[in-house]
Each structure stands twice: as structure tokens, then as C-alpha cells.
Short mmCIF file of C-alpha atoms in Angstrom, two decimals:
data_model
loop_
_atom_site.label_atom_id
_atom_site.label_comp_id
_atom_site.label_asym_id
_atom_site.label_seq_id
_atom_site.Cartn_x
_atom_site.Cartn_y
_atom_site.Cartn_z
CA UNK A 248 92.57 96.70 75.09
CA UNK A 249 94.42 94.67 77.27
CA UNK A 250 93.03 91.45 79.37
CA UNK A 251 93.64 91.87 82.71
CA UNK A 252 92.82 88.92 85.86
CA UNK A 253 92.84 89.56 89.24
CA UNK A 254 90.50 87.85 91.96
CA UNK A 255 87.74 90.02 93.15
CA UNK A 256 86.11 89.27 96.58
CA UNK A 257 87.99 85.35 96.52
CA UNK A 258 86.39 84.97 93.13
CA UNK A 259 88.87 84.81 90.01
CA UNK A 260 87.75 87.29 86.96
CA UNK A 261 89.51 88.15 83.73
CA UNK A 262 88.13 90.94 81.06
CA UNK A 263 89.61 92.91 78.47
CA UNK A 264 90.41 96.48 79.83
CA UNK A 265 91.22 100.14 77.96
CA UNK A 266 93.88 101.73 79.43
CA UNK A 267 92.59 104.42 80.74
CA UNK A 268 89.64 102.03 82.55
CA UNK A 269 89.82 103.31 86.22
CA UNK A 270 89.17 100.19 89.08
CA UNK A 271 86.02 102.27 89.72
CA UNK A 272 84.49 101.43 86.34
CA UNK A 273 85.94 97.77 86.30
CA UNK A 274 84.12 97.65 89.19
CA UNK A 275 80.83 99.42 88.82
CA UNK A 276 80.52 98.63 85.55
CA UNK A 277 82.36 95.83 84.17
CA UNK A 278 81.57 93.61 87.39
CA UNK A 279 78.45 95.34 88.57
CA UNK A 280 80.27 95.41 91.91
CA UNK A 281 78.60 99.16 92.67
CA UNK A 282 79.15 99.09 96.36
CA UNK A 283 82.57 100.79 95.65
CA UNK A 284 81.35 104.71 95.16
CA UNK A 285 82.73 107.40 93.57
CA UNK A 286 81.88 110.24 95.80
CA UNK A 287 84.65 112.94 94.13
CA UNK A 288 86.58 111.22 91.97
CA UNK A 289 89.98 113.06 92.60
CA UNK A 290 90.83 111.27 95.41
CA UNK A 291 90.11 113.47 98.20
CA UNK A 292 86.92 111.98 99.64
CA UNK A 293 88.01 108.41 100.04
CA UNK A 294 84.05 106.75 98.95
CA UNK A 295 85.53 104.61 96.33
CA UNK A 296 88.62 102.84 99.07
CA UNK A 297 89.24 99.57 98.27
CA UNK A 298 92.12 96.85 99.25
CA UNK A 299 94.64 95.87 96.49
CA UNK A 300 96.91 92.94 97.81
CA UNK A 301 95.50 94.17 101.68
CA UNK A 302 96.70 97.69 101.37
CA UNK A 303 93.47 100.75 100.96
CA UNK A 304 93.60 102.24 97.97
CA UNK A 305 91.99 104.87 96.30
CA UNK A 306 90.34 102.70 93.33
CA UNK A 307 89.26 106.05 91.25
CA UNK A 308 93.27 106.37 91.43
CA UNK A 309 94.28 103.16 90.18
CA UNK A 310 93.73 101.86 86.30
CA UNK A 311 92.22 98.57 86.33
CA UNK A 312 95.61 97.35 84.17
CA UNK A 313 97.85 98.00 86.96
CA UNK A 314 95.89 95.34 89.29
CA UNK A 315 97.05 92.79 87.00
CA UNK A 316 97.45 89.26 89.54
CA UNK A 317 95.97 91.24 92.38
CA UNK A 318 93.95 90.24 95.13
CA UNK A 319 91.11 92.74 95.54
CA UNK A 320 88.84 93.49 98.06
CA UNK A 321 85.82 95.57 97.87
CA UNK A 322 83.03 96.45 99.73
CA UNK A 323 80.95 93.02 99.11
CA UNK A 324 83.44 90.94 100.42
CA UNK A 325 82.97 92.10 104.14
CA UNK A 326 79.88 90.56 104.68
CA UNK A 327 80.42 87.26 106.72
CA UNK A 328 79.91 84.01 104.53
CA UNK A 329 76.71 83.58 105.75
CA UNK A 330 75.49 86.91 104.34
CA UNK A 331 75.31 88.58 107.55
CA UNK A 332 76.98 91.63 108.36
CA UNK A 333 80.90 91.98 109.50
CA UNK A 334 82.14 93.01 112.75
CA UNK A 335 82.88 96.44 111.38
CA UNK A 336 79.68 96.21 109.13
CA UNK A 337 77.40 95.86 112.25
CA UNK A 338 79.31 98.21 114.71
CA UNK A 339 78.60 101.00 112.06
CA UNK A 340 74.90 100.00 113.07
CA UNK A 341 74.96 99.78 116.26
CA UNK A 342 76.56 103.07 116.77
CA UNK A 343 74.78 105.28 113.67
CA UNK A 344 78.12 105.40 112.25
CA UNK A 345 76.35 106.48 108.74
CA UNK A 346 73.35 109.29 107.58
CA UNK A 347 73.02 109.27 104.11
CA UNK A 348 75.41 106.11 103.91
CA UNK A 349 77.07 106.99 100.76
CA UNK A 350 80.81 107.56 102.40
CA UNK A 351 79.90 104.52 104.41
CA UNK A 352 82.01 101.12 101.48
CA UNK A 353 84.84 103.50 101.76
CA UNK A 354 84.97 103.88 105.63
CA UNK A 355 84.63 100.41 106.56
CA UNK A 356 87.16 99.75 104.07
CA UNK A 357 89.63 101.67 105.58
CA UNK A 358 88.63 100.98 108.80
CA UNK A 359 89.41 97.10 108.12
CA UNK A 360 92.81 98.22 106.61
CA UNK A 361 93.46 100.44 109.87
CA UNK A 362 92.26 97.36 112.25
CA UNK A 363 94.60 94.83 110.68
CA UNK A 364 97.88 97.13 110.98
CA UNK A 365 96.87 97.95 114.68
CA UNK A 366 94.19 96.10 116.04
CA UNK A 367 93.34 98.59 119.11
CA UNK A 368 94.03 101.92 117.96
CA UNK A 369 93.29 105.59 120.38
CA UNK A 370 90.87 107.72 119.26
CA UNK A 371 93.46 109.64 117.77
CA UNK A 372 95.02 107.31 115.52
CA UNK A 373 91.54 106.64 113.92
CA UNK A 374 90.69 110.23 113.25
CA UNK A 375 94.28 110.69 111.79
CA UNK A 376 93.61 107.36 109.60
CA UNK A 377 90.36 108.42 108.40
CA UNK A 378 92.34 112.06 107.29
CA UNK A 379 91.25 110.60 103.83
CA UNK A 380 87.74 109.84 104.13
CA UNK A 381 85.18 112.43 103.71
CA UNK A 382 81.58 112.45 105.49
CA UNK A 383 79.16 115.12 105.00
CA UNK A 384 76.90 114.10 107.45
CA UNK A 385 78.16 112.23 110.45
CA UNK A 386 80.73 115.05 111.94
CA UNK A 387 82.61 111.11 112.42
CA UNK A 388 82.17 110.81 116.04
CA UNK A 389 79.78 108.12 115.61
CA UNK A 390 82.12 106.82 113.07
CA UNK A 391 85.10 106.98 115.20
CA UNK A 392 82.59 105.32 118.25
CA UNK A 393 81.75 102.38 115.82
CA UNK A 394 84.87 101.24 114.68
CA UNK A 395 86.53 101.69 118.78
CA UNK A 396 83.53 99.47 119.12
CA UNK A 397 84.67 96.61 116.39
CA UNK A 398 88.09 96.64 117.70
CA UNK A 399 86.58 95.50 121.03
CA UNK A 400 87.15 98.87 123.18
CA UNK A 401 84.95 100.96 125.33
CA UNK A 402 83.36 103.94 123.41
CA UNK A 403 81.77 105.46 126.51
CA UNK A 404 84.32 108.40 126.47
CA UNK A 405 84.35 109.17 122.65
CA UNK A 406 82.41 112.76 122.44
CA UNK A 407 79.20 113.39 121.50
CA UNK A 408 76.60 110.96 120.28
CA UNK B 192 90.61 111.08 80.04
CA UNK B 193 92.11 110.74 76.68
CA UNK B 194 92.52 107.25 75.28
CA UNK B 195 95.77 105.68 75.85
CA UNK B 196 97.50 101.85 77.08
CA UNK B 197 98.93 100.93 79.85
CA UNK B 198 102.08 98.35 80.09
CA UNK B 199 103.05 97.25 82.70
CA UNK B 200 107.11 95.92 82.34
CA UNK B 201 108.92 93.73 84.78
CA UNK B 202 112.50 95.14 84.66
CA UNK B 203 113.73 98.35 84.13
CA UNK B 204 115.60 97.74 81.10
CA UNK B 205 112.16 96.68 79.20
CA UNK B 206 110.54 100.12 81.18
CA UNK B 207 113.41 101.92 79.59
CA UNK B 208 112.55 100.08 75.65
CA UNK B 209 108.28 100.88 76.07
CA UNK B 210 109.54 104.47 77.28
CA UNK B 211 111.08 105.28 73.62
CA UNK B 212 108.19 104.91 72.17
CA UNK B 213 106.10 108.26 70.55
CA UNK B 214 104.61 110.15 73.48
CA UNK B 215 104.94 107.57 76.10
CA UNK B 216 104.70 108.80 79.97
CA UNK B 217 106.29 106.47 82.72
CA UNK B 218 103.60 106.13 85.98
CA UNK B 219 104.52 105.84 89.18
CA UNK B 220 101.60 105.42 91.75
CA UNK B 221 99.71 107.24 89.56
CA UNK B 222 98.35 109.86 92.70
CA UNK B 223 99.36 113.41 90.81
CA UNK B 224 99.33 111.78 87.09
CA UNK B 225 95.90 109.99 87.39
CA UNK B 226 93.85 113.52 88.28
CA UNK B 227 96.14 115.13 85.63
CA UNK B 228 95.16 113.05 83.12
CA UNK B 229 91.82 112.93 84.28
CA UNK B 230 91.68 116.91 83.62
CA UNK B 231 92.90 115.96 80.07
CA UNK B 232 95.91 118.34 80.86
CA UNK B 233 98.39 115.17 79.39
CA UNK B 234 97.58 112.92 76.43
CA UNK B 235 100.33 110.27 76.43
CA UNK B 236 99.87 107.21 74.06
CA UNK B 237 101.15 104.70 76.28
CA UNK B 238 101.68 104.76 80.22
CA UNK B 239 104.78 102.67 81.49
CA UNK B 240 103.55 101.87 84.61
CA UNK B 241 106.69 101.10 86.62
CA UNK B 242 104.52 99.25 89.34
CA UNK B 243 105.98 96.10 88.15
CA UNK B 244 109.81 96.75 88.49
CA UNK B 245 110.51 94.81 91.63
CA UNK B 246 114.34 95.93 91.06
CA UNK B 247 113.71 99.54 92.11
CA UNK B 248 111.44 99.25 95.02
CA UNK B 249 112.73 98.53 99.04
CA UNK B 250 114.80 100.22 101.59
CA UNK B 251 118.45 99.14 102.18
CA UNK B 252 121.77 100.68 103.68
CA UNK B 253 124.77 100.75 101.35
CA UNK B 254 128.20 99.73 102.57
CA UNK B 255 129.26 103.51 102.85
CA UNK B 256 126.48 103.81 105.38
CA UNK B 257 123.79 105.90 103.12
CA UNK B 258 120.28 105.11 103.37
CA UNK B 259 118.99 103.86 99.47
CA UNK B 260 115.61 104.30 98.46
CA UNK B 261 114.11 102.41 95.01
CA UNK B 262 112.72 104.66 92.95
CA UNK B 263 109.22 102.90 92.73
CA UNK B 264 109.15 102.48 96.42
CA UNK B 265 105.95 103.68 98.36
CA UNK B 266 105.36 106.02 101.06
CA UNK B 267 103.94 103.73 103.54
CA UNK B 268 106.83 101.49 102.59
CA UNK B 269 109.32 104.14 103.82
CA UNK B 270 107.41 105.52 107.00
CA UNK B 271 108.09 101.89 107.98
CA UNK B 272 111.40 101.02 106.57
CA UNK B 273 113.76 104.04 107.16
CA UNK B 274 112.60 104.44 110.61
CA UNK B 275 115.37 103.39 112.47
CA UNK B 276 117.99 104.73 110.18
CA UNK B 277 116.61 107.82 109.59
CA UNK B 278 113.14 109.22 111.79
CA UNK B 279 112.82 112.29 110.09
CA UNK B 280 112.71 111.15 106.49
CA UNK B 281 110.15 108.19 107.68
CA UNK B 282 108.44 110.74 109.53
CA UNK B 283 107.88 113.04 106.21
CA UNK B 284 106.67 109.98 104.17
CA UNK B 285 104.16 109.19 106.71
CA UNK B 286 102.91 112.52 106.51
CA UNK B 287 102.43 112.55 103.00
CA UNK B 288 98.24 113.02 101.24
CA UNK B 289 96.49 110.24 103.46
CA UNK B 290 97.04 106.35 103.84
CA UNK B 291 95.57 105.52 100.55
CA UNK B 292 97.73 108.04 98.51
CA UNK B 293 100.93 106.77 100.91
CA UNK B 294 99.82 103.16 99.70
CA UNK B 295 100.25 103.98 96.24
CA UNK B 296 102.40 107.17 95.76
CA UNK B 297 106.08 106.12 95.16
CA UNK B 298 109.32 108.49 96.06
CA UNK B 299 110.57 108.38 92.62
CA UNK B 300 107.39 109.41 90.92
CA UNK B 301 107.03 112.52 93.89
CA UNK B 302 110.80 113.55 92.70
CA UNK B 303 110.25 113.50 89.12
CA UNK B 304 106.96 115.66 89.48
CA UNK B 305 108.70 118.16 91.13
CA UNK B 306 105.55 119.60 92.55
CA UNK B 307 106.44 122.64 94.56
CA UNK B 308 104.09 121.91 97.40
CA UNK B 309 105.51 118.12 97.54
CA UNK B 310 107.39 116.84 100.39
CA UNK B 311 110.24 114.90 99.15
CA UNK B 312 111.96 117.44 97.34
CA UNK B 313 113.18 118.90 100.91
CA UNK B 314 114.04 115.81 102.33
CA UNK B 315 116.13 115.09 98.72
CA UNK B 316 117.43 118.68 99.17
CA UNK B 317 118.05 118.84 102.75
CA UNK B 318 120.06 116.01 102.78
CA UNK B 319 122.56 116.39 100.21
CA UNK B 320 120.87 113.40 98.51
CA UNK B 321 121.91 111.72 95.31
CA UNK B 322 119.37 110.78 92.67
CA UNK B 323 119.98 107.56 90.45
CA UNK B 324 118.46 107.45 87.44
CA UNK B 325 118.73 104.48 84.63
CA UNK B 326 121.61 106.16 83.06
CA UNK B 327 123.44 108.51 85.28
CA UNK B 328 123.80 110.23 89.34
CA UNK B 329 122.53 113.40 89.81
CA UNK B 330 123.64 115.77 92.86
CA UNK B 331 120.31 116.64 94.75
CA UNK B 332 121.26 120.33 94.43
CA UNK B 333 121.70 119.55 90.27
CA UNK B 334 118.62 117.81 90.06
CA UNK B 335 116.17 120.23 91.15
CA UNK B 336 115.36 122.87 88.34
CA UNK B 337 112.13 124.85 89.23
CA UNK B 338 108.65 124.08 89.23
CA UNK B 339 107.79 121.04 88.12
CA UNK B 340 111.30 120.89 86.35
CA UNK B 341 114.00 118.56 86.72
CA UNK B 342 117.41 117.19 85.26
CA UNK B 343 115.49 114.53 84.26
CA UNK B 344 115.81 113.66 80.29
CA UNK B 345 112.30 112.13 78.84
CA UNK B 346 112.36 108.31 78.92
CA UNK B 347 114.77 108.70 81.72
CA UNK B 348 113.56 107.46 85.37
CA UNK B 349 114.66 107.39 89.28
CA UNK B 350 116.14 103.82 90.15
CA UNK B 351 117.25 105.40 93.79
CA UNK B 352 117.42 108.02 95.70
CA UNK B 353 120.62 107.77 98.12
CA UNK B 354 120.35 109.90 101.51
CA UNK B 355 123.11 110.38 103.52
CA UNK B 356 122.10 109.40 107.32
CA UNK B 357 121.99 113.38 109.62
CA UNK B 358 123.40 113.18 113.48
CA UNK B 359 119.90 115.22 113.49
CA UNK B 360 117.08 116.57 111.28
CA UNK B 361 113.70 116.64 111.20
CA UNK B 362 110.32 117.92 108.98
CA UNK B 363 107.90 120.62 109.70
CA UNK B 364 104.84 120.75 107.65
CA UNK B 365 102.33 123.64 107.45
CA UNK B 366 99.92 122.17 105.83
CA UNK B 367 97.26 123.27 103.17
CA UNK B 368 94.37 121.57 105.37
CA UNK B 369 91.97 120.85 101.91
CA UNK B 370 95.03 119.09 99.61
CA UNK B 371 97.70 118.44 102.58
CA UNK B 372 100.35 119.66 100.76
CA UNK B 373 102.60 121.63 102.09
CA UNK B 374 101.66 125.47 102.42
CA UNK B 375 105.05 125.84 103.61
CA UNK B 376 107.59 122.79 104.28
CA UNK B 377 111.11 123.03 105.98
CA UNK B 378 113.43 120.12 106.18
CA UNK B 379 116.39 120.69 108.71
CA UNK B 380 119.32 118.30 108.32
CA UNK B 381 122.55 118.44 110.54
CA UNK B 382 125.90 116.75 109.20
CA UNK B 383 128.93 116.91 111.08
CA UNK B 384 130.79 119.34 108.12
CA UNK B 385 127.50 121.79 108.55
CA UNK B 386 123.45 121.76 108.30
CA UNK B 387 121.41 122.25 105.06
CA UNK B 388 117.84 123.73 104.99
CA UNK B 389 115.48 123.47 102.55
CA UNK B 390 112.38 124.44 102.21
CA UNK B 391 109.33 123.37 99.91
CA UNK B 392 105.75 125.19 99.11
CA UNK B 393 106.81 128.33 99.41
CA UNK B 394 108.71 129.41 96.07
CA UNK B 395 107.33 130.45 92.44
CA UNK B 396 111.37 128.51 91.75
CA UNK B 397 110.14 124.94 93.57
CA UNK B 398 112.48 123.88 96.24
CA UNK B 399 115.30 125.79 97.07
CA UNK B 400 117.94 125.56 100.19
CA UNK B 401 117.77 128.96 102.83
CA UNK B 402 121.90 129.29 102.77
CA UNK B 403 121.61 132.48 105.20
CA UNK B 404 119.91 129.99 108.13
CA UNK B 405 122.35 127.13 106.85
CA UNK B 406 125.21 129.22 107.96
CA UNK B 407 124.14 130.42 110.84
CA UNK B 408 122.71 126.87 112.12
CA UNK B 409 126.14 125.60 111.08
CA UNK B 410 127.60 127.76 113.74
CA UNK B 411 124.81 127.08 116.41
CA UNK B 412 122.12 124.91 116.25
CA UNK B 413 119.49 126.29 117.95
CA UNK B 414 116.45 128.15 117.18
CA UNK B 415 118.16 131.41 118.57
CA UNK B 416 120.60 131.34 116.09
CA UNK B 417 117.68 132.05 113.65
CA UNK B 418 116.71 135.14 115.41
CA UNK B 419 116.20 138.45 113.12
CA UNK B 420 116.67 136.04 109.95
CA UNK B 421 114.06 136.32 107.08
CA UNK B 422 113.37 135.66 103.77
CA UNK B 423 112.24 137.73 100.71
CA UNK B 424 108.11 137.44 99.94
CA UNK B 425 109.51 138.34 96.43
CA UNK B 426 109.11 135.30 94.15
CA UNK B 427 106.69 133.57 96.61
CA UNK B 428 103.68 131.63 95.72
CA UNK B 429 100.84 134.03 96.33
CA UNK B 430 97.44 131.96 96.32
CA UNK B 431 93.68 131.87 98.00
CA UNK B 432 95.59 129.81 100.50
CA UNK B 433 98.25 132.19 101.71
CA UNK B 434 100.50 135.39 100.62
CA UNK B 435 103.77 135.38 99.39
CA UNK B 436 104.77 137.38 102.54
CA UNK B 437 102.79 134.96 104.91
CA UNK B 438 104.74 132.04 103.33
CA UNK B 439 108.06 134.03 103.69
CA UNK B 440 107.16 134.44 107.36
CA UNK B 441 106.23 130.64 107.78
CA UNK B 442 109.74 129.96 106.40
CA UNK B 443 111.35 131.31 109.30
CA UNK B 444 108.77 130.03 112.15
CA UNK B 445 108.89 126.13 110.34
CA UNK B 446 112.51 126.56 110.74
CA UNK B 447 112.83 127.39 114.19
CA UNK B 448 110.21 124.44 114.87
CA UNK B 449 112.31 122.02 112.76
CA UNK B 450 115.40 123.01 114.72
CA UNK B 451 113.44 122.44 118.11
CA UNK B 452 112.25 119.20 116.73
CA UNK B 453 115.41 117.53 115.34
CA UNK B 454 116.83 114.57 116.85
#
């Protein structure tokens, strides 16, 4: 075991870790923080995305020791302080940017990390982003629609509602 | 997964100490070794995570003008950062797995894999490069040794990788749409004393350079000059995703397109 601290969400934690302990179970289950979801747990579908020190990460990908002194960000810490939901958060909404919801934590999360590297990105550059986040049920335009819509743009021409 | 620690060392030299010990595994970004481990195909005791070493990570040019690479540096990290010295090489790190693999993977940890779908390899290849380890240099055209081989000794890890800058080169990935590796991967890189190909994803061997297109490139650069030029299907990966003679053909049309494309 090995103690690890890092501060989750602004809040400072510190628990004793196995090695092999993935960020998804520190997490899900040491924290309780189960927004963060493990869809396939190979790394291909892109539910579980978190930010590590502001970059997305995979967080089934990562072991919890090697976030030693980071600053993490999951899911629950894109609400607004008030408890209301984040610009991203609400655009996914307002534009049915989920179905069943479950991809949903790991597309806003990498939305938010493709927003602060280029705050008005083309259609294109968010499909090409998103190359590692897997929906089942949206087909993404509605996706794609909600987060041209939380970077401020017009979404009238994005295909198909 | 099998039960194991992690350490996590700040310099290389300590790295080089945890790596001694009984069945210990260095980890780079962890994006092939995580899922392999997770399959229970490796059962190391301890994992030397080499996130830490702050010694062997950034982007710099050295004084004879080559373009040096820390081992432990991350994809996104040279998309950005060897841009402007060299497009091509930037280009084929940005176009590695996804953005959340390119903000982990690392360049050393791709090399010492060896994976003969990965990207690097060609650039590495391609461009004459030379690998540094902790102990020694190794010749890019050394280094390589087959699938998932390399000159590597165990305990021993990538401190830099040092690329000669091309007048010209560039990348052409077919990819494998489902992993994003490479089905078939040619890197094209022109030096004023000739041009070296090599080409990734499509050998049973791993990487390996396509001298017959090298010499004729050398004499002309230009797609033309590849005209009537093929390579064996013999000893190419045959899988669900392709045939060895479909990846022999997309040797020779990634070629031509790399050849259009370099600049």
C-alpha cells in the first residue's frame, strides 16, 4: 500500500492505495465520486475522462499512485458553486446532447479540456477531439450542437437534430 | 490485474536503482502496459513509473542542430513542441490513439514497446534517429529488432531520442479505424545525402526501412519515381483487418501520398 494525496474537485484527500488501484476505483470507490464511469475499461470509449493537472485523461488508464500531488478534476466539479449546472453541463440540455446519459461525465469532460485549448473550435475540430469518446446513442450531432453552443457559436448549420 | 507497487522516482539514477529489483517493469504513460496488465498477460512486482523524472521529459535543439526528445515526454507535448522544427514528426504525434492517450502516452515508452502497428518507430526509423538510453546510444537502424523487440537490455530505459531535422518528410497513416493504429504507416524523410523510408504496421518483422523506394526517391523525389515499385505480401501481417497482400499494396500507395505530402 502506498498513501497517496492529491486534491479532488478543490478538496484535498489522502488514502492508502494498492498499486494496481486504477483512478477509476479511487474514485468510485474509495471517494464515492461515481460520476466518473467506466463504460469499457480499455480505454477506447472515453466514459471514465477525467482532468489530471488540466489535461483529459483516461482515468481507467492511470493508477491512482501516479496522481501523487495532482490536481484532479472529475465530473462533480463542473457544476457551478451554487449547485447549478455548468455552461457545458446545461448546453448538453438544451440541445439533447445525451440518451441514455452514461457516455455523458466523460464528454463534458473532454469537451471542457477541448474548450480551454481553443475556445471556438469548427465543427470539425470537435468531432476529431471527441475521436476518443464513444456514444451509443446520440450519433453526436446533438453532442457536437451542444458544446458549439457552450463555446458561444451558432449551431443552426450543424446537421441533423 | 495481478498485485504489484508502484514507485514513483524523481531522477533517473534512483529509476535506474528500483529497476534492479526482482521482476520490476519501468511505466511510461502506462496506455499499452495498463490494458496489458489488465489482461494479466505481465505480472511485474514493482512498476517504476518514470512519470516523475522531470530530467527526461521536454523538447530542445542541440547545438549540432538535431531535434532532442526526453524519453518520458508526451505526445501532446510533441505535436506542440517540435512543430516548428520539424511538422512532420509533430504531425505523427498528434495523430497518435486520441487526446487522452496523447496526454499520457510518452515517446520513450511507444519506442521501447516496439508495437508493430505504433507510430514512432517510423518516424525513429525514417529519420536516421539516435536513441539514448541511461547507459549507452543506439543507431535507430540498431535499435529496432522485430516485433515488440528491441536493443533494449532489462532495467535499461530511453533518456532521448535525437532526430536529425529533414529539408522534407512527412507521415501517412492508414489507419485501423476501431484501435487507430496504423494498418499501414509510411514515414518519408528527405536529407540532403539521400531519403529514408520506413514503414510501420505492415510487417510480421516490426518496422523495417523500403531500401528499393529509398533509392529511387534518392534520385527523384517524386511520386513517379515510385512507379512499378512493390513490396513482397510475404512476411506481412495478415489479420481480420487486412491481408498481407492488401498491406503490401498500401505500402506503395502511403508512399506515394507521403512523397506528395512532404514539405
Amino acid at each position: 500500500m502506498t498513501e497517496v494525496t492529491m486534491t479532488v474537485n478543490g478538496k484535498s484527500v489522502t488514502k492508502s492505495v494498492k498499486g494496481n488501484t486504477l483512478m477509476t476505483e479511487f474514485l468510485r470507490e474509495e471517494l464515492r465520486l461515481t460520476g466518473t464511469h467506466v463504460g469499457c475499461d480499455t480505454s477506447q470509449c472515453g466514459a471514465c475522462v477525467i482532468h489530471v493537472n488540466g489535461e483529459a485523461i483516461k482515468a481507467c488508464t492511470m493508477f491512482a499512485a501516479e496522481a501523487q500531488g495532482s490536481e484532479v478534476t472529475t465530473i462533480e466539479g463542473m457544476a457551478n458553486a451554487d449547485g447549478s449546472l455548468g455552461v457545458i453541463q446545461q448546453a448538453f440540455q438544451d440541445h439533447h446532447g445525451l440518451q441514455c446519459g452514461f457516455c455523458t461525465p466523460g464528454m463534458v469532460m473532454s469537451a471542457a479540456a477541448l474548450l480551454k485549448d481553443n475556445p471556438k473550435p469548427t465543427e470539425h475540430e470537435i468531432r476529431d477531439y471527441l475521436e476518443g469518446n464513444i456514444c451509443r446513442c446520440t450519433g453526436y450531432h446533438n453532442i457536437v450542437k451542444a458544446i458549439m453552443a457552450a463555446s458561444g457559436q451558432d449551431v443552426s448549420g450543424i446537421a441533423a437534430e | 490485474m495481478y498485485s504489484f507497487d508502484v514507485v514513483r522516482p524523481a531522477t533517473v539514477a534512483d529509476a535506474i536503482e528500483a529497476l534492479a529489483q526482482d521482476e520490476a517493469l519501468p511505466l511510461g504513460g502506462g496506455q499499452t502496459l495498463i490494458p496489458t496488465l489488465k489482461q494479466r498477460l505481465s505480472s511485474p512486482s514493482v512498476l517504476v513509473s518514470l512519470s516523475g523524472l522531470a530530467e527526461i521529459q521536454g523538447v530542445c535543439k542541440t547545438d549540432d542542430g538535431k531535434l532532442a526528445i526526453g524519453g518520458g515526454t508526451k505526445h501532446v507535448v510533441v505535436a506542440r513542441e517540435a512543430a516548428a522544427d520539424y511538422p512532420a514528426l509533430a504531425a505523427l504525434a498528434g495523430n497518435i490513439g486520441d487526446p487522452a492517450v496523447r496526454n499520457r502516452g510518452t515517446i520513450g515508452g511507444s519506442l521501447a514497446n516496439n508495437d508493430p502497428s505504433a507510430c514512432y518507430p517510423s518516424a525513429v526509423l525514417a529519420s536516421g534517429a539516435t536513441v539514448v538510453t541511461n547507459k549507452r546510444q543506439i543507431a535507430a537502424d540498431d535499435y529496432f529488432q522485430g516485433m515488440f523487440t528491441t536493443a533494449l537490455d532489462e532495467g535499461e530505459i530511453i533518456t532521448e531520442v535525437r532526430f536529425p531535422i529533414p529539408e522534407k518528410a512527412a507521415y501517412m497513416k492508414f489507419e485501423q479505424p476501431a484501435s487507430r493504429f496504423a494498418l499501414t504507416g509510411v514515414f518519408v524523410a528527405k536529407y540532403a545525402d539521400g531519403v529514408r523510408v520506413a514503414v510501420t504496421g505492415a510487417s510480421e518483422g516490426g518496422v523495417f526501412r523500403w531500401t528499393e523506394a529509398e533509392a529511387a526517391l534518392s534520385s527523384k523525389f517524386s511520386p513517379d519515381a515510385l512507379a512499378g515499385l512493390t513490396v513482397p505480401a510475404d512476411g506481412m501481417i495478415s489479420d481480420l483487418h487486412g491481408t498481407g497482400a492488401y498491406r503490401a499494396h498500401l505500402v506503395g500507395v502511403m508512399t506515394k501520398r507521403a512523397v506528395a505530402a512532404a514539405h
